[in-house]
Amino acid sequence: MDGEVLTEQETALYDRQIRVWGVDTQRRLSKAHILVCGMKGTVAEFCKNIVLAGVSSLTLVDDRVATEEAISANFLIPPDENAYGGKTLAELCCDSLKDFNPMVRVSVEKGDISSFGGDFFDNYDVVVASCCSLATKKSINEKCRKLSKHIAFYTVDCRDSCGEIFVDLQHHRYSKKKLDENIKCQLQYPSIEEAISVPWRALPRKVTKLYFAMRVMERFEEVEGRNPGDVLSADLPGILKLKKELCEANSLNESHVPDKLLERLVMGTREFPPVCAIIGGILGQEVIKAISGKGEPLKNFFFFDAMDGKGIIEDISNPESGS
Amino acid sequence: MDTIEVSNLNRQFLFRQSHVGQSKAKVAREAVLKFRPHIKITPYHANVKDPDFNVDFFKQFNVVLNGLDNLDARRHVNRLCLAAEVPLVESGTTGFLGQVTVHVKGRTECYECQPKPAPKTYPVCTITSTPSKFVHCIVWAKDLLFAKLFGDKNQENDLNVHSTDAASSSEQAEDAFERRKDEDIEQYGRRIYDHVFGYNIEVALSNEETWKNRNRPRPVYSRDVMLNGLAQQNGNIFGATDDPSSVSAMASLGMKNPQDIWSLMENSRIFLEAFKLFFVKREKEFGNLTFDKDDQLAVEFVTAAANIRASSFGIPLHSLFEAKGIAGNIVHAVATTNAIIAGLIVIEAIKVLQNDTNNYRMTYCLEHPTRKMLLMPVEPFEPNKSCYVCSETPLTLEINTHRAKLRDFAEKIVKAKLGMYFPLIMHGSALLYEVGDDLDEDMVANYAANLEKVLCELPSPITSGTTITVEDLKQELTCNINIKHREEFDEEKEPDGMLLSGWTQSSSVEKDDNKSIDNGGSTSNASQTVPVDSEKNDEMGSVSSGKKRKLSEVPDAAAQDFSSVADSDGSRNHKKLELVDDDDDLLMLDADPGINKKKRLQ
């Protein structure tokens, strides 16, 4: 790493976090470019964290016009219709985020992210996709993987009081502390397509039920052509039926995807702010780890359910390809 | 009561640069109202230990959420919540670790059911004569040298205490620290340097006994270390701004990087330059100065002094950045962990408000997963039946009732151990001592007299078998203490001459000795019951600039080793930990039995 010293301003502002992760990590953060799409509550929390951490730039994509529902769990957007009326979620969040750290460049990119090409994504070190259809997630992930640069790819979604993070760091080298030494390690990550196509019966027995439930919701939206999160209580019977079909097709006992859990995910249309904070915090930490190359990143799913309070890592990958 | 500082802004996101210096409570309120305008928020820019915040005050609330940074305040609020019967959600974070705990009177442990370690203290002689860790050098530089030179002259100071020839050395010490008439500032500085780093070491070396099993320190003299070109190096002291807070030895000497580990020579230059700058620019403050981690010149001085001493004793040197953290008891903190813990606090608070009593839990945020979990929920424990705070179980005190005075009892037990600041001490119906504003002169005189009496000679004598009752009206806490007379106490193990039992507070004194000095800090944000795997701390790069150094140097209670909660056993003296785990263990319906035998991926 080059021998630049942090500026006095950076040293003063970042003192407490430099004591956690060191100057080298702080320097790497200051050169990192982050792209984020889908500005709901959880992503807002993540953006706040990554801006405070001191990245070089943050680009927001979300052309949806603000509505009361859309901003209900988004603390970056003041609930004053006179203020937010007519503006897009990205624009509103951008204005707020700039305030958190004047040293970070925050901007908006307009357009449909699924139409952006590889050279667009090449500008970034980290891409976070939220409020996207499965098809869009796969497409962005593929484009990132085709580039020679190693882009860290994440998806994040919260439904009701549950949250899910997916991580794809491709081939990731990192160092971690073991006793008093720094040891070099590496991990191999599957793409999102590869991960979710691992047959359910091939997964370890105790994989969290939330994984399966999220896949059911995802599949329902795909089949019905719905926008992400666009599910009503009237859909519940259809979703339960789909669950049955998927379990059968996967030779999985239905009890692995409890009806009650699906019901919660269907009925809980709004995000739950404390879960946004928790998921946004975990995601923030993971992105910082990926940028710094220090510390073992989680592989490759993280789940949180406020009902049982567990924050669980699940490794959903094909046993043949491994690190 | 805190005001906003620049170093808060990396995580306390309700605050902006323009708010630095303002009240946290007031600014936080304004910031929250921006995105939730209809909440009623009342800010109090005050200390939660103020008597205004009494039991009646706490009774107004359905739930109390703590975000405190010291043990005293937490214990205080714990007691008030118990007295007011209001559930308390406690929490803490340090770096990547954190936890949230719920405390409901009668249902769960109170915050003090599991004793929390007090801040680390060090025996005096370790600091004055036989340092073995860098933190010992810091404490010496901060609480002895800095205090002696720039602080209250009337304060007792242990500098120069130990030598074979006590009388003459103390005489010399008096002279040594006083500036001689018309003495040149540079010369004065070098003289002090030579005295503390040279002469005092020689004196210590002359005591053979001390060094029998220890590495002998090397005396350091300025003439051996310094360049004579120092005088030419000094830049800007005349001409630079007169603002005392911007005066800096590093700036003056052109040393820019606080992460650098300076050589002995560089440390010496900083020492002498900082010394000079204090005298030239800040003499007005002498007699009143206490070390402040945000005082750049003070930090430079203490860093340099600690490093020179460390060099003498063969202890690794540290950068200013590291030294500042140790001297200032700085808690390392990031926005992400705080966000996670904040979310968890709200989840518990909502349960309290909904009276969802069966679902309260403690949640631990781990740096490394345990059983796949980064966030680990745990069932709360039942109240500890021997907790003197919530179960009002009597304690036992072994003490020499013929020798110990009431004052000793009041200071060492009531205040220091029990954390009561407005106590009433009674024997049966006889009121032996109390603190209050509305006492009449006679009573005050009576209490003062009592303090000086030996226990068995009090108007209502305290002897073996007596029960003393101590009450704190503010905390609404009553504690009964059964007295057992004991003649002898081990000077090393029981330096206070008293032994309180029935309640275990783990003391953090490194090696017991007659007296102890602490680093002046209170505990950090993180609680002491955070579980960690064997590999704790610091995965994301060490704090130091490349050299490997354990964070155990930090006298911060939160950096100590803890036993893993998930595997706790007899270290807890009551109910075993129950993980909240409601997974149904149903078998998968599968055709191929071979599939289940697949190996877990690394």
Coordinates of C-alpha atoms in Angstrom, one line a residue, chain B residues 5-539:
Chain B
E5 CA -16.9 15.9 20.0
V6 CA -15.4 15.4 16.6
S7 CA -14.5 11.9 17.3
N8 CA -18.2 11.1 18.0
L9 CA -19.1 11.9 14.4
N10 CA -17.9 8.6 12.9
R11 CA -20.9 6.8 14.5
Q12 CA -23.2 9.2 16.3
F13 CA -24.9 10.1 13.2
L14 CA -27.5 12.4 14.6
F15 CA -24.7 14.9 15.0
R16 CA -22.8 17.1 12.5
Q17 CA -19.6 19.0 12.5
S18 CA -21.5 22.2 13.2
H19 CA -22.8 20.7 16.5
V20 CA -19.4 20.1 18.1
G21 CA -19.5 21.5 21.6
Q22 CA -23.3 21.4 21.9
S23 CA -25.4 19.2 24.2
K24 CA -25.9 15.7 22.9
A25 CA -29.4 15.4 24.4
K26 CA -30.6 18.6 22.8
V27 CA -29.1 18.0 19.4
A28 CA -30.2 14.4 19.3
R29 CA -33.8 15.5 19.9
E30 CA -33.7 18.0 17.1
A31 CA -32.3 15.5 14.7
V32 CA -34.9 12.8 15.5
L33 CA -37.8 15.3 15.2
K34 CA -36.7 15.9 11.6
F35 CA -37.8 12.4 10.6
R36 CA -40.4 11.7 13.3
P37 CA -41.9 15.2 14.0
H38 CA -44.7 14.0 16.2
I39 CA -42.7 12.3 19.0
K40 CA -42.5 14.0 22.4
I41 CA -38.9 14.2 23.3
T42 CA -37.6 15.9 26.5
P43 CA -33.9 16.4 26.6
Y44 CA -32.0 16.8 29.9
H45 CA -28.5 18.1 29.7
A46 CA -27.6 16.7 33.0
N47 CA -25.9 13.8 34.9
V48 CA -28.2 10.9 35.4
K49 CA -26.8 10.5 38.9
D50 CA -28.2 13.9 39.8
P51 CA -30.6 13.6 42.7
D52 CA -33.4 15.1 40.6
F53 CA -33.6 11.8 38.8
N54 CA -35.1 10.0 41.7
V55 CA -37.4 7.0 42.0
D56 CA -40.5 9.2 41.3
F57 CA -38.8 10.4 38.1
F58 CA -38.2 6.9 36.9
K59 CA -41.7 5.8 37.8
Q60 CA -43.0 7.9 34.9
F61 CA -41.6 5.5 32.4
N62 CA -42.7 2.2 31.0
V63 CA -39.2 1.2 30.0
V64 CA -35.7 2.6 30.4
L65 CA -33.0 2.2 27.8
N66 CA -29.4 2.7 28.8
G67 CA -26.6 4.0 26.6
L68 CA -24.1 4.9 29.3
D69 CA -20.4 4.6 29.3
N70 CA -19.5 4.0 32.8
L71 CA -20.2 1.4 35.5
D72 CA -21.1 3.8 38.2
A73 CA -24.0 5.3 36.3
R74 CA -25.2 1.9 35.2
R75 CA -25.4 0.6 38.7
H76 CA -27.1 3.7 39.8
V77 CA -29.8 3.5 37.1
N78 CA -30.2 -0.2 37.8
R79 CA -31.0 0.5 41.4
L80 CA -33.5 3.2 40.6
C81 CA -35.2 1.0 38.0
L82 CA -35.5 -1.7 40.6
A83 CA -36.9 0.7 43.1
A84 CA -39.3 2.2 40.6
E85 CA -40.1 -1.3 39.2
V86 CA -39.5 -0.2 35.7
P87 CA -37.9 -2.6 33.2
L88 CA -34.4 -1.7 32.1
V89 CA -32.8 -2.6 28.7
E90 CA -29.0 -2.4 29.1
S91 CA -26.5 -2.5 26.3
G92 CA -22.9 -1.9 25.4
T93 CA -20.5 -2.1 22.4
T94 CA -16.8 -2.2 21.9
G95 CA -15.5 -2.5 18.4
F96 CA -17.2 -5.5 16.8
L97 CA -18.7 -6.8 20.0
G98 CA -21.9 -5.9 21.7
Q99 CA -24.8 -7.1 23.7
V100 CA -28.3 -6.2 24.8
T101 CA -29.8 -7.4 28.1
V102 CA -33.2 -7.0 29.7
H103 CA -33.7 -6.5 33.4
V104 CA -37.1 -6.9 35.0
K105 CA -37.5 -6.9 38.8
G106 CA -38.5 -10.2 40.1
R107 CA -38.3 -11.9 36.7
T108 CA -34.8 -11.6 35.5
E109 CA -31.4 -10.8 36.9
C110 CA -30.8 -7.2 37.7
Y111 CA -27.8 -5.6 36.1
E112 CA -25.7 -6.3 39.2
C113 CA -26.7 -9.9 39.8
Q114 CA -23.6 -10.8 37.9
P115 CA -20.8 -8.6 39.4
K116 CA -19.0 -6.5 36.9
P117 CA -15.3 -6.1 37.2
A118 CA -14.2 -2.7 38.4
P119 CA -11.7 -0.7 36.4
K120 CA -8.2 -2.1 36.4
T121 CA -5.8 -0.8 39.1
Y122 CA -2.1 -1.1 39.4
P123 CA 0.0 -1.4 42.6
V124 CA 1.9 1.7 43.3
C125 CA 5.4 0.2 43.3
T126 CA 4.8 -1.3 39.8
I127 CA 4.1 2.2 38.6
T128 CA 6.9 3.9 40.5
S129 CA 9.7 1.3 40.4
T130 CA 9.0 -1.9 38.5
P131 CA 6.9 -1.3 35.3
S132 CA 6.7 -4.3 33.0
K133 CA 4.0 -3.1 30.6
F134 CA 3.6 0.0 28.6
V135 CA 0.4 0.9 30.4
H136 CA 2.5 1.2 33.6
C137 CA 4.6 3.8 31.9
I138 CA 1.6 5.7 30.8
V139 CA 0.1 5.8 34.3
W140 CA 3.5 7.0 35.6
A141 CA 3.8 9.7 32.9
K142 CA 0.2 10.8 33.4
D143 CA -0.6 10.5 37.0
L144 CA 2.9 11.1 38.5
L145 CA 5.1 13.2 36.2
F146 CA 2.5 15.2 34.4
A147 CA 0.6 15.8 37.6
K148 CA 3.7 16.7 39.5
L149 CA 4.8 19.3 36.9
F150 CA 1.6 20.8 35.9
G151 CA -1.1 19.7 38.3
D152 CA -2.1 20.5 41.8
K153 CA 1.1 21.0 43.8
N154 CA -0.7 20.1 47.0
Q155 CA -1.7 16.7 45.8
E156 CA 0.2 13.8 47.2
N157 CA 2.5 12.4 44.6
D158 CA 4.3 9.1 44.6
L159 CA 7.1 10.2 42.4
N160 CA 10.5 9.7 43.9
V161 CA 9.2 7.8 46.8
H162 CA 11.2 4.6 46.6
S163 CA 14.9 4.8 47.3
T164 CA 17.3 3.5 49.8
D165 CA 18.1 6.9 51.1
A166 CA 14.7 8.4 51.6
A167 CA 15.6 11.5 53.3
S168 CA 18.1 12.9 51.0
S169 CA 16.4 11.9 47.9
S170 CA 13.1 13.6 48.8
E171 CA 15.1 16.7 49.6
Q172 CA 16.6 16.5 46.2
A173 CA 13.2 15.8 44.7
E174 CA 11.9 19.0 46.1
D175 CA 14.7 20.9 44.5
A176 CA 14.7 18.9 41.3
F177 CA 11.2 19.9 40.3
E178 CA 11.4 23.5 41.2
R179 CA 12.8 25.7 38.5
R180 CA 15.9 27.5 39.7
K181 CA 16.1 31.2 39.6
D182 CA 16.9 32.4 36.1
E183 CA 17.2 28.9 34.8
D184 CA 17.0 28.6 31.1
I185 CA 14.0 26.7 30.0
E186 CA 15.9 24.3 27.9
Q187 CA 18.3 23.6 30.7
Y188 CA 15.4 23.2 33.2
G189 CA 13.8 20.6 30.8
R190 CA 17.0 18.6 30.5
R191 CA 17.5 18.7 34.2
I192 CA 14.0 17.3 34.8
Y193 CA 14.7 14.7 32.1
D194 CA 17.9 13.6 33.7
H195 CA 16.3 13.5 37.1
V196 CA 13.4 11.2 36.3
F197 CA 15.0 9.1 33.6
G198 CA 18.5 9.1 34.8
Y199 CA 19.0 9.8 38.5
N200 CA 15.8 8.1 39.7
I201 CA 16.7 5.0 37.8
E202 CA 20.2 4.9 39.3
V203 CA 18.6 5.3 42.7
A204 CA 16.2 2.4 42.0
L205 CA 19.1 0.3 40.7
S206 CA 20.9 0.7 44.0
N207 CA 18.3 -1.5 45.7
E208 CA 19.6 -4.9 44.7
E209 CA 16.7 -6.8 46.1
T210 CA 14.3 -5.3 43.6
W211 CA 16.2 -6.6 40.6
K212 CA 17.1 -10.0 41.7
N213 CA 14.5 -11.6 39.4
R214 CA 13.9 -8.7 37.1
N215 CA 15.6 -7.1 34.2
R216 CA 17.5 -4.1 35.3
P217 CA 16.4 -0.8 33.8
R218 CA 18.9 1.5 32.0
P219 CA 19.2 5.1 33.1
V220 CA 18.8 7.5 30.3
Y221 CA 20.5 10.9 30.2
S222 CA 19.7 13.7 27.8
R223 CA 23.3 14.2 26.8
D224 CA 23.6 10.7 25.6
V225 CA 20.4 10.7 23.6
M226 CA 20.1 14.2 22.2
L227 CA 21.4 15.9 19.2
N228 CA 23.0 19.2 20.0
G229 CA 21.3 20.6 17.0
L230 CA 18.0 20.6 18.8
A231 CA 18.0 24.3 19.4
Q232 CA 18.1 25.0 15.7
Q233 CA 15.3 22.6 14.9
N234 CA 12.7 24.4 16.9
G235 CA 10.5 26.3 14.6
N236 CA 7.5 28.2 15.3
I237 CA 7.0 28.9 18.9
F238 CA 7.4 32.6 18.5
G239 CA 5.2 33.6 15.7
A240 CA 2.7 30.8 15.7
T241 CA -0.8 31.4 16.9
D242 CA -1.3 32.1 20.6
D243 CA -4.1 29.7 20.8
P244 CA -3.0 27.3 23.5
S245 CA -5.0 24.4 22.2
S246 CA -3.1 24.5 18.9
V247 CA 0.3 24.4 20.4
S248 CA 2.0 21.2 19.5
A249 CA 5.5 19.8 19.9
M250 CA 5.0 17.5 16.9
A251 CA 4.1 20.4 14.7
S252 CA 7.0 22.4 16.0
L253 CA 9.4 19.6 15.2
G254 CA 7.8 18.7 11.9
M255 CA 6.7 15.3 13.0
K256 CA 3.4 14.6 11.3
N257 CA 2.3 11.1 11.7
P258 CA 0.7 10.1 15.0
Q259 CA 1.0 6.4 13.9
D260 CA 4.7 6.5 13.8
I261 CA 6.6 4.9 16.6
W262 CA 9.3 7.3 17.5
S263 CA 12.8 6.4 18.4
L264 CA 14.2 7.2 21.8
M265 CA 15.8 10.3 20.4
E266 CA 12.6 11.5 18.8
N267 CA 10.7 10.9 22.0
S268 CA 13.3 12.8 23.9
R269 CA 13.0 15.7 21.5
I270 CA 9.2 15.7 21.8
F271 CA 9.5 15.5 25.6
L272 CA 11.8 18.5 25.8
E273 CA 9.8 20.5 23.2
A274 CA 6.5 19.8 24.8
F275 CA 8.0 20.7 28.2
K276 CA 9.2 23.9 26.8
L277 CA 5.9 24.7 25.1
F278 CA 4.0 24.2 28.3
F279 CA 6.1 26.7 30.1
V280 CA 6.3 29.2 27.4
K281 CA 2.6 29.1 26.3
R282 CA 0.6 27.6 29.1
E283 CA 2.1 28.5 32.4
K284 CA -1.1 30.2 33.5
E285 CA -2.8 26.8 33.6
F286 CA -0.2 25.2 35.9
G287 CA -1.6 24.0 39.2
N288 CA -4.9 23.2 37.6
L289 CA -4.0 21.1 34.6
T290 CA -5.2 17.5 34.5
F291 CA -4.5 15.2 31.7
D292 CA -7.1 15.4 28.9
K293 CA -6.9 13.1 25.9
D294 CA -8.0 15.9 23.7
D295 CA -5.2 18.2 24.8
Q296 CA -2.7 17.5 22.1
L297 CA 0.3 18.9 23.9
A298 CA -0.5 16.8 27.0
V299 CA -0.8 13.7 24.9
E300 CA 2.5 14.4 23.3
F301 CA 4.2 15.0 26.6
V302 CA 2.8 11.8 28.2
T303 CA 3.5 9.7 25.1
A304 CA 7.1 10.9 25.1
A305 CA 7.6 10.5 28.8
A306 CA 6.1 7.0 28.8
N307 CA 8.2 5.9 25.8
I308 CA 11.4 7.1 27.4
R309 CA 10.6 5.2 30.5
A310 CA 9.6 2.2 28.5
S311 CA 12.9 2.4 26.7
S312 CA 14.7 2.3 30.0
F313 CA 12.8 -0.8 31.1
G314 CA 13.0 -2.7 27.9
I315 CA 9.3 -2.3 27.2
P316 CA 8.3 -1.8 23.5
L317 CA 7.6 1.8 22.5
H318 CA 4.2 2.9 21.2
S319 CA 3.0 5.5 18.8
L320 CA 1.2 8.6 19.9
F321 CA -2.0 7.2 18.5
E322 CA -1.7 4.1 20.7
A323 CA -0.5 5.9 23.7
K324 CA -3.4 8.3 23.5
G325 CA -5.8 5.5 23.4
I326 CA -4.3 4.0 26.6
A327 CA -3.9 7.2 28.5
G328 CA -7.3 8.4 27.5
N329 CA -9.1 5.1 28.0
I330 CA -10.5 5.5 24.6
V331 CA -13.1 3.0 23.6
H332 CA -12.9 2.0 20.0
A333 CA -16.2 2.1 18.2
V334 CA -17.8 1.8 14.8
A335 CA -21.2 2.7 13.4
T336 CA -22.2 -0.8 12.3
T337 CA -22.0 -2.5 15.6
N338 CA -23.8 0.4 17.2
A339 CA -26.6 0.1 14.6
I340 CA -27.0 -3.6 15.2
I341 CA -27.2 -3.2 18.9
A342 CA -29.6 -0.2 18.6
G343 CA -31.9 -2.4 16.5
L344 CA -31.8 -5.1 19.1
I345 CA -32.5 -2.7 21.9
V346 CA -35.6 -1.5 20.2
I347 CA -36.8 -5.1 19.6
E348 CA -36.5 -5.8 23.3
A349 CA -38.1 -2.4 24.3
I350 CA -41.1 -3.2 22.1
K351 CA -41.5 -6.5 23.9
V352 CA -41.5 -4.7 27.2
L353 CA -44.1 -2.3 26.0
Q354 CA -46.2 -5.1 24.7
N355 CA -45.8 -7.0 28.0
D356 CA -44.4 -9.9 25.9
T357 CA -42.7 -11.2 29.0
N358 CA -42.0 -14.7 27.9
N359 CA -39.9 -13.5 24.9
Y360 CA -37.4 -11.2 26.6
R361 CA -33.9 -12.2 25.8
M362 CA -30.3 -11.2 26.0
T363 CA -28.6 -10.9 22.6
Y364 CA -24.9 -11.0 21.9
C365 CA -23.3 -9.7 18.8
L366 CA -20.2 -11.7 18.1
E367 CA -17.2 -11.0 15.9
H368 CA -16.8 -14.6 14.9
P369 CA -19.8 -16.9 14.5
T370 CA -20.5 -19.5 17.1
R371 CA -22.6 -22.3 15.8
K372 CA -23.3 -20.3 12.6
M373 CA -24.5 -17.4 14.7
L374 CA -23.3 -13.8 14.6
L375 CA -26.2 -12.7 16.7
M376 CA -26.9 -15.0 19.6
P377 CA -30.0 -14.9 21.7
V378 CA -30.0 -16.2 25.2
E379 CA -32.7 -16.8 27.8
P380 CA -32.4 -14.3 30.6
F381 CA -31.4 -15.7 34.0
E382 CA -33.6 -15.7 37.0
P383 CA -32.6 -13.2 39.7
N384 CA -29.5 -14.2 41.7
K385 CA -30.7 -15.0 45.1
S386 CA -27.5 -13.8 46.7
C387 CA -27.5 -10.5 44.9
Y388 CA -27.4 -7.8 47.5
V389 CA -29.0 -5.3 45.2
C390 CA -32.1 -7.0 44.0
S391 CA -32.5 -9.8 46.4
E392 CA -31.4 -7.8 49.4
T393 CA -29.4 -10.7 50.7
P394 CA -27.2 -9.8 53.6
L395 CA -23.5 -9.6 53.1
T396 CA -20.8 -10.6 55.5
L397 CA -17.8 -8.3 56.4
E398 CA -14.7 -9.6 58.2
I399 CA -13.0 -6.7 59.8
N400 CA -10.9 -5.8 62.8
T401 CA -13.5 -4.0 64.9
H402 CA -10.8 -2.7 67.3
R403 CA -8.7 -1.1 64.6
A404 CA -10.9 -0.1 61.7
K405 CA -12.6 3.2 61.9
L406 CA -16.1 4.0 60.7
R407 CA -14.5 6.2 58.0
D408 CA -12.6 3.2 56.6
F409 CA -15.9 1.3 56.4
A410 CA -17.7 4.2 54.8
E411 CA -15.0 4.7 52.2
K412 CA -13.8 1.3 51.3
I413 CA -17.0 -0.6 51.6
V414 CA -20.0 1.6 51.4
K415 CA -18.8 3.9 48.7
A416 CA -16.2 1.9 46.8
K417 CA -17.7 -1.6 46.9
L418 CA -21.4 -1.0 47.3
G419 CA -21.5 2.1 45.1
M420 CA -23.7 4.1 47.5
Y421 CA -23.0 7.8 47.5
F422 CA -25.7 9.1 49.8
P423 CA -25.6 6.5 52.5
L424 CA -27.1 6.1 55.8
I425 CA -25.2 3.8 58.2
M426 CA -27.2 2.4 61.0
H427 CA -26.8 -0.1 63.8
G428 CA -30.3 -1.2 64.8
S429 CA -32.1 2.1 65.4
A430 CA -28.9 4.1 66.0
L431 CA -28.0 6.3 63.1
L432 CA -24.2 6.3 63.0
Y433 CA -23.6 8.3 59.8
E434 CA -25.5 10.0 57.0
V435 CA -25.0 12.3 54.1
G436 CA -27.5 15.0 53.4
D437 CA -28.2 18.7 52.9
D438 CA -30.6 19.3 55.6
L439 CA -28.7 18.1 58.6
D440 CA -28.3 20.3 61.5
E441 CA -24.9 21.3 62.9
D442 CA -25.0 19.0 65.9
M443 CA -25.7 16.0 63.8
V444 CA -23.0 16.9 61.4
A445 CA -20.5 17.2 64.2
N446 CA -21.7 14.0 65.7
Y447 CA -21.3 12.1 62.4
A448 CA -17.8 13.6 61.9
A449 CA -16.8 12.4 65.3
N450 CA -18.2 9.0 64.6
L451 CA -16.2 8.6 61.4
E452 CA -13.0 8.9 63.4
K453 CA -14.0 6.3 66.0
V454 CA -13.0 2.7 65.9
L455 CA -16.0 0.4 65.3
C456 CA -16.2 -1.1 68.7
E457 CA -16.0 2.3 70.3
L458 CA -18.9 3.9 68.5
P459 CA -21.9 5.1 70.6
S460 CA -23.6 2.0 69.4
P461 CA -20.7 -0.4 69.4
I462 CA -20.1 -2.6 66.4
T463 CA -18.6 -6.0 67.3
S464 CA -18.6 -9.5 66.0
G465 CA -22.2 -10.6 65.4
T466 CA -23.5 -7.1 64.8
T467 CA -25.5 -6.3 61.7
I468 CA -25.0 -2.9 60.2
T469 CA -27.6 -1.6 57.8
V470 CA -26.6 0.6 55.0
E471 CA -29.2 2.5 53.0
D472 CA -29.0 4.8 50.1
L473 CA -32.2 6.8 49.9
K474 CA -31.6 7.9 46.3
Q475 CA -31.2 4.4 45.1
E476 CA -33.8 3.1 47.5
L477 CA -31.4 0.3 48.4
T478 CA -31.0 -1.3 51.7
C479 CA -28.1 -3.6 52.5
N480 CA -27.6 -5.6 55.7
I481 CA -24.0 -6.5 56.6
N482 CA -23.2 -9.0 59.2
I483 CA -20.0 -8.2 61.0
K484 CA -17.4 -10.8 61.9
H485 CA -14.4 -9.6 63.8
R486 CA -11.0 -10.8 62.6
E487 CA -7.6 -9.8 64.1
E488 CA -5.2 -10.3 61.2
F489 CA -5.4 -9.5 57.5
D490 CA -2.9 -10.4 54.9
E491 CA -1.2 -7.1 53.8
E492 CA -0.7 -8.4 50.3
K493 CA -4.0 -10.1 49.7
E494 CA -6.3 -7.9 51.8
P495 CA -4.7 -4.5 51.8
D496 CA -7.8 -2.8 53.0
G497 CA -7.9 -4.9 56.1
M498 CA -11.5 -6.0 55.3
L499 CA -13.1 -8.8 53.5
L500 CA -16.7 -8.5 52.1
S501 CA -18.3 -11.7 51.1
G502 CA -21.7 -13.0 49.9
W503 CA -21.1 -11.0 46.8
T504 CA -18.3 -11.6 44.4
Q505 CA -16.9 -8.6 42.7
S506 CA -13.9 -9.7 40.7
S507 CA -11.1 -7.2 41.5
S508 CA -8.8 -6.4 38.6
V509 CA -5.7 -5.6 40.6
E510 CA -2.8 -7.1 38.8
K511 CA -0.8 -8.1 41.7
D512 CA -2.1 -7.3 45.1
D513 CA -0.1 -4.7 46.9
N514 CA -0.5 -2.1 49.6
K515 CA -1.9 0.6 47.5
S516 CA -3.3 0.7 44.0
I517 CA -3.3 3.2 41.2
D518 CA -5.8 3.0 38.4
N519 CA -5.6 4.6 35.0
G520 CA -8.4 6.9 35.9
G521 CA -10.8 5.6 33.4
S522 CA -14.2 4.2 34.0
T523 CA -15.4 1.1 32.1
S524 CA -16.2 1.3 28.5
N525 CA -19.5 0.9 26.8
A526 CA -19.3 -2.9 26.4
S527 CA -20.5 -5.0 29.3
Q528 CA -18.2 -7.6 30.7
T529 CA -20.3 -10.6 29.8
V530 CA -19.8 -10.6 26.1
P531 CA -18.8 -14.0 25.0
V532 CA -15.9 -14.4 22.7
D533 CA -14.3 -17.3 21.0
S534 CA -10.6 -18.0 21.8
E535 CA -9.6 -15.7 19.0
K536 CA -10.9 -12.3 20.1
N537 CA -10.1 -8.8 19.1
D538 CA -8.8 -7.2 16.1
E539 CA -9.3 -9.4 13.1

